[in-house]
Amino acid sequence: MSDTQDRPTQDGYDDLLLAIVDALEAEGFDLESNRLYDFIDPDVLEQLLESATGPVTVTFTADEYQVTVTPTTVIVSEQASTTTDSQ
């Protein structure tokens, strides 16, 4: 399952962070135990998106979630497990 949050380009920095947090929460991300700063620098993310002269997509992981951010959307999906249990 994945959650997509639309974010109009003209919205501000706080709206970007809220869209990311809302999308992570919708997927079950534990915000009480984790901070967004533990996974990505929001200031750098904002600079990347605002200064891009062409299409830009930034993807990062937050625990078991993959977060993809464009200037207009935030998509969060649970990553498939890549480890195997050898018991």
Rosetta silent file (secondary structure, phi, psi, omega in degrees, C-alpha in Angstrom):
SEQUENCE: MSDTQDRPTQDGYDDLLLAIVDALEAEGFDLESNRLYDFIDPDVLEQLLESATGPVTVTFTADEYQVTVTPTTVIVSEQASTTTDSQ
SCORE:     score description
SCORE:     0.000 S_00000001
   1 L     0.000  144.623  176.968    0.000    0.000    0.000 S_00000001
   2 E  -137.469  155.400 -179.310    1.193    3.506   -0.681 S_00000001
   3 E  -120.272  133.802  178.916   -0.017    6.953    0.201 S_00000001
   4 E  -117.532  130.212  175.894    0.235    9.936   -2.115 S_00000001
   5 E  -116.066  122.872  175.082   -0.092   13.512   -0.926 S_00000001
   6 E   -79.340  140.806  179.665   -0.505   16.249   -3.533 S_00000001
   7 L  -137.946  106.140  177.862    1.402   19.401   -2.780 S_00000001
   8 L   -56.168  142.852 -176.617    0.925   22.442   -5.010 S_00000001
   9 L   -57.839  -34.402 -175.697    4.228   23.958   -6.094 S_00000001
  10 L   -76.962  -11.290  178.794    3.431   27.366   -4.621 S_00000001
  11 L   -64.533  157.438 -175.163    2.946   25.974   -1.101 S_00000001
  12 L   -86.327 -178.495 -178.506    5.687   26.728    1.383 S_00000001
  13 H   -56.995  -43.670 -179.793    8.359   24.758    3.139 S_00000001
  14 H   -62.549  -36.362  178.683    6.130   23.842    6.077 S_00000001
  15 H   -65.519  -35.830  176.679    3.546   22.358    3.717 S_00000001
  16 H   -62.582  -48.945 -179.686    6.205   20.094    2.199 S_00000001
  17 H   -62.931  -41.644  177.895    7.213   18.791    5.604 S_00000001
  18 H   -63.386  -39.099  178.490    3.578   18.327    6.636 S_00000001
  19 H   -64.121  -40.744  178.187    2.828   16.424    3.430 S_00000001
  20 H   -65.792  -47.760 -179.721    5.770   14.077    4.079 S_00000001
  21 H   -62.350  -44.745  179.231    4.803   13.565    7.727 S_00000001
  22 H   -60.629  -43.181 -179.845    1.123   13.026    6.843 S_00000001
  23 H   -66.258  -41.082  177.183    2.003   10.471    4.169 S_00000001
  24 H   -63.935  -44.316  178.870    4.366    8.619    6.525 S_00000001
  25 H   -61.339  -39.410 -179.688    1.759    8.574    9.301 S_00000001
  26 H   -62.490  -27.284  179.008   -0.863    7.222    6.893 S_00000001
  27 H   -89.373   -7.168  178.327    1.425    4.260    6.214 S_00000001
  28 L   101.879   11.178  178.128    2.006    3.573    9.916 S_00000001
  29 L   -63.235  132.605 -177.599    5.388    5.267   10.411 S_00000001
  30 L   -84.728   97.738 -178.739    6.049    5.787   14.135 S_00000001
  31 L   -76.468  -16.025  177.488    6.635    9.515   14.533 S_00000001
  32 L   -74.982  -27.382 -178.963    6.983    9.230   18.291 S_00000001
  33 L   -99.702  -15.207 -174.590   10.127    7.116   17.899 S_00000001
  34 L  -129.938  152.042  173.610   11.538    8.747   14.746 S_00000001
  35 L  -120.211  145.730  178.604   12.246   12.222   13.453 S_00000001
  36 H   -57.167  -36.347  179.366   12.317   13.205    9.795 S_00000001
  37 H   -61.664  -20.384  177.709   15.776   14.717   10.408 S_00000001
  38 H   -70.833  -16.744 -173.731   17.052   11.214   11.192 S_00000001
  39 L  -117.761  -29.696  179.687   16.515   10.238    7.539 S_00000001
  40 L  -157.003  149.706  175.928   16.880   13.398    5.446 S_00000001
  41 L   -84.987  107.818 -177.385   17.764   17.043    5.928 S_00000001
  42 H   -58.730  -31.562  178.718   14.492   18.863    5.153 S_00000001
  43 H   -65.120  -43.032  178.772   16.351   22.108    4.383 S_00000001
  44 H   -67.088  -41.413  177.553   18.430   20.410    1.688 S_00000001
  45 H   -58.011  -47.550  179.532   15.345   18.671    0.293 S_00000001
  46 H   -60.718  -43.481  179.089   13.538   22.002    0.005 S_00000001
  47 H   -62.045  -42.420  178.494   16.551   23.613   -1.687 S_00000001
  48 H   -59.998  -47.394 -177.621   16.766   20.778   -4.211 S_00000001
  49 H   -69.093  -38.700 -177.698   13.110   21.014   -5.127 S_00000001
  50 H   -75.607  -30.035 -175.797   12.980   24.803   -5.254 S_00000001
  51 H   -93.482   -4.257 -177.757   16.181   25.272   -7.271 S_00000001
  52 L   -65.885  136.681  178.001   15.536   22.613   -9.905 S_00000001
  53 L   -98.609   -5.068  177.976   15.309   23.916  -13.452 S_00000001
  54 L  -143.044 -170.407  179.546   13.767   20.700  -14.755 S_00000001
  55 L   -60.670  135.988  179.144   11.905   17.677  -13.456 S_00000001
  56 L  -139.359  139.470  175.620   13.306   16.464  -10.149 S_00000001
  57 L  -134.370  130.581  177.907   12.461   13.511   -7.948 S_00000001
  58 E  -116.209  128.668  178.961   14.061   12.823   -4.575 S_00000001
  59 E  -124.390  134.248  176.407   13.730    9.372   -3.011 S_00000001
  60 E  -144.726  165.886  177.948   14.878    8.363    0.456 S_00000001
  61 E  -109.800  145.189  175.239   14.107    5.671    2.983 S_00000001
  62 E  -132.044  102.856 -171.395   12.708    6.141    6.461 S_00000001
  63 L    55.991 -123.216 -177.476   12.896    2.842    8.307 S_00000001
  64 L   -93.496   15.005 -177.776   10.993    0.381    6.110 S_00000001
  65 E  -110.068  141.475  173.153    9.307    3.099    4.024 S_00000001
  66 E  -102.319  127.845 -178.594   10.379    4.571    0.698 S_00000001
  67 E  -114.855  124.665  177.432    9.522    8.253    0.331 S_00000001
  68 E  -117.783  126.271 -175.896    9.472    9.871   -3.112 S_00000001
  69 E  -123.824  132.226  170.758    9.104   13.639   -3.301 S_00000001
  70 L  -121.470  175.766  177.487    8.584   15.858   -6.352 S_00000001
  71 L   -61.287  -17.716 -176.260    7.726   19.554   -6.394 S_00000001
  72 L  -121.482  -10.202 -177.322    4.027   18.597   -6.460 S_00000001
  73 E  -142.629  158.974  171.689    3.653   15.197   -4.755 S_00000001
  74 E  -130.542  125.663  179.473    4.807   13.012   -1.897 S_00000001
  75 E  -123.076  127.890  178.172    4.519    9.231   -2.267 S_00000001
  76 E  -121.587  130.833  176.194    5.229    6.827    0.592 S_00000001
  77 E  -140.218  152.724  178.807    5.286    3.072    0.181 S_00000001
  78 E   -77.319  132.948  179.387    6.449    0.193    2.293 S_00000001
  79 L   -75.705  146.008  173.957    9.650   -1.338    0.973 S_00000001
  80 L   -72.472  141.206  179.217    9.732   -5.012    0.136 S_00000001
  81 L   -68.539  132.285 -179.971   11.889   -6.986    2.531 S_00000001
  82 L  -107.512    2.231  178.871   15.231   -7.910    0.977 S_00000001
  83 L  -103.195  154.287  176.970   16.457  -10.126    3.783 S_00000001
  84 L  -118.840  149.688  179.774   15.718  -13.795    4.246 S_00000001
  85 L   -96.118  122.648 -175.451   15.347  -15.692    7.465 S_00000001
  86 L  -100.843   31.159 -179.406   17.585  -18.784    7.534 S_00000001
  87 L   -78.655    0.000    0.000   16.010  -20.543   10.512 S_00000001
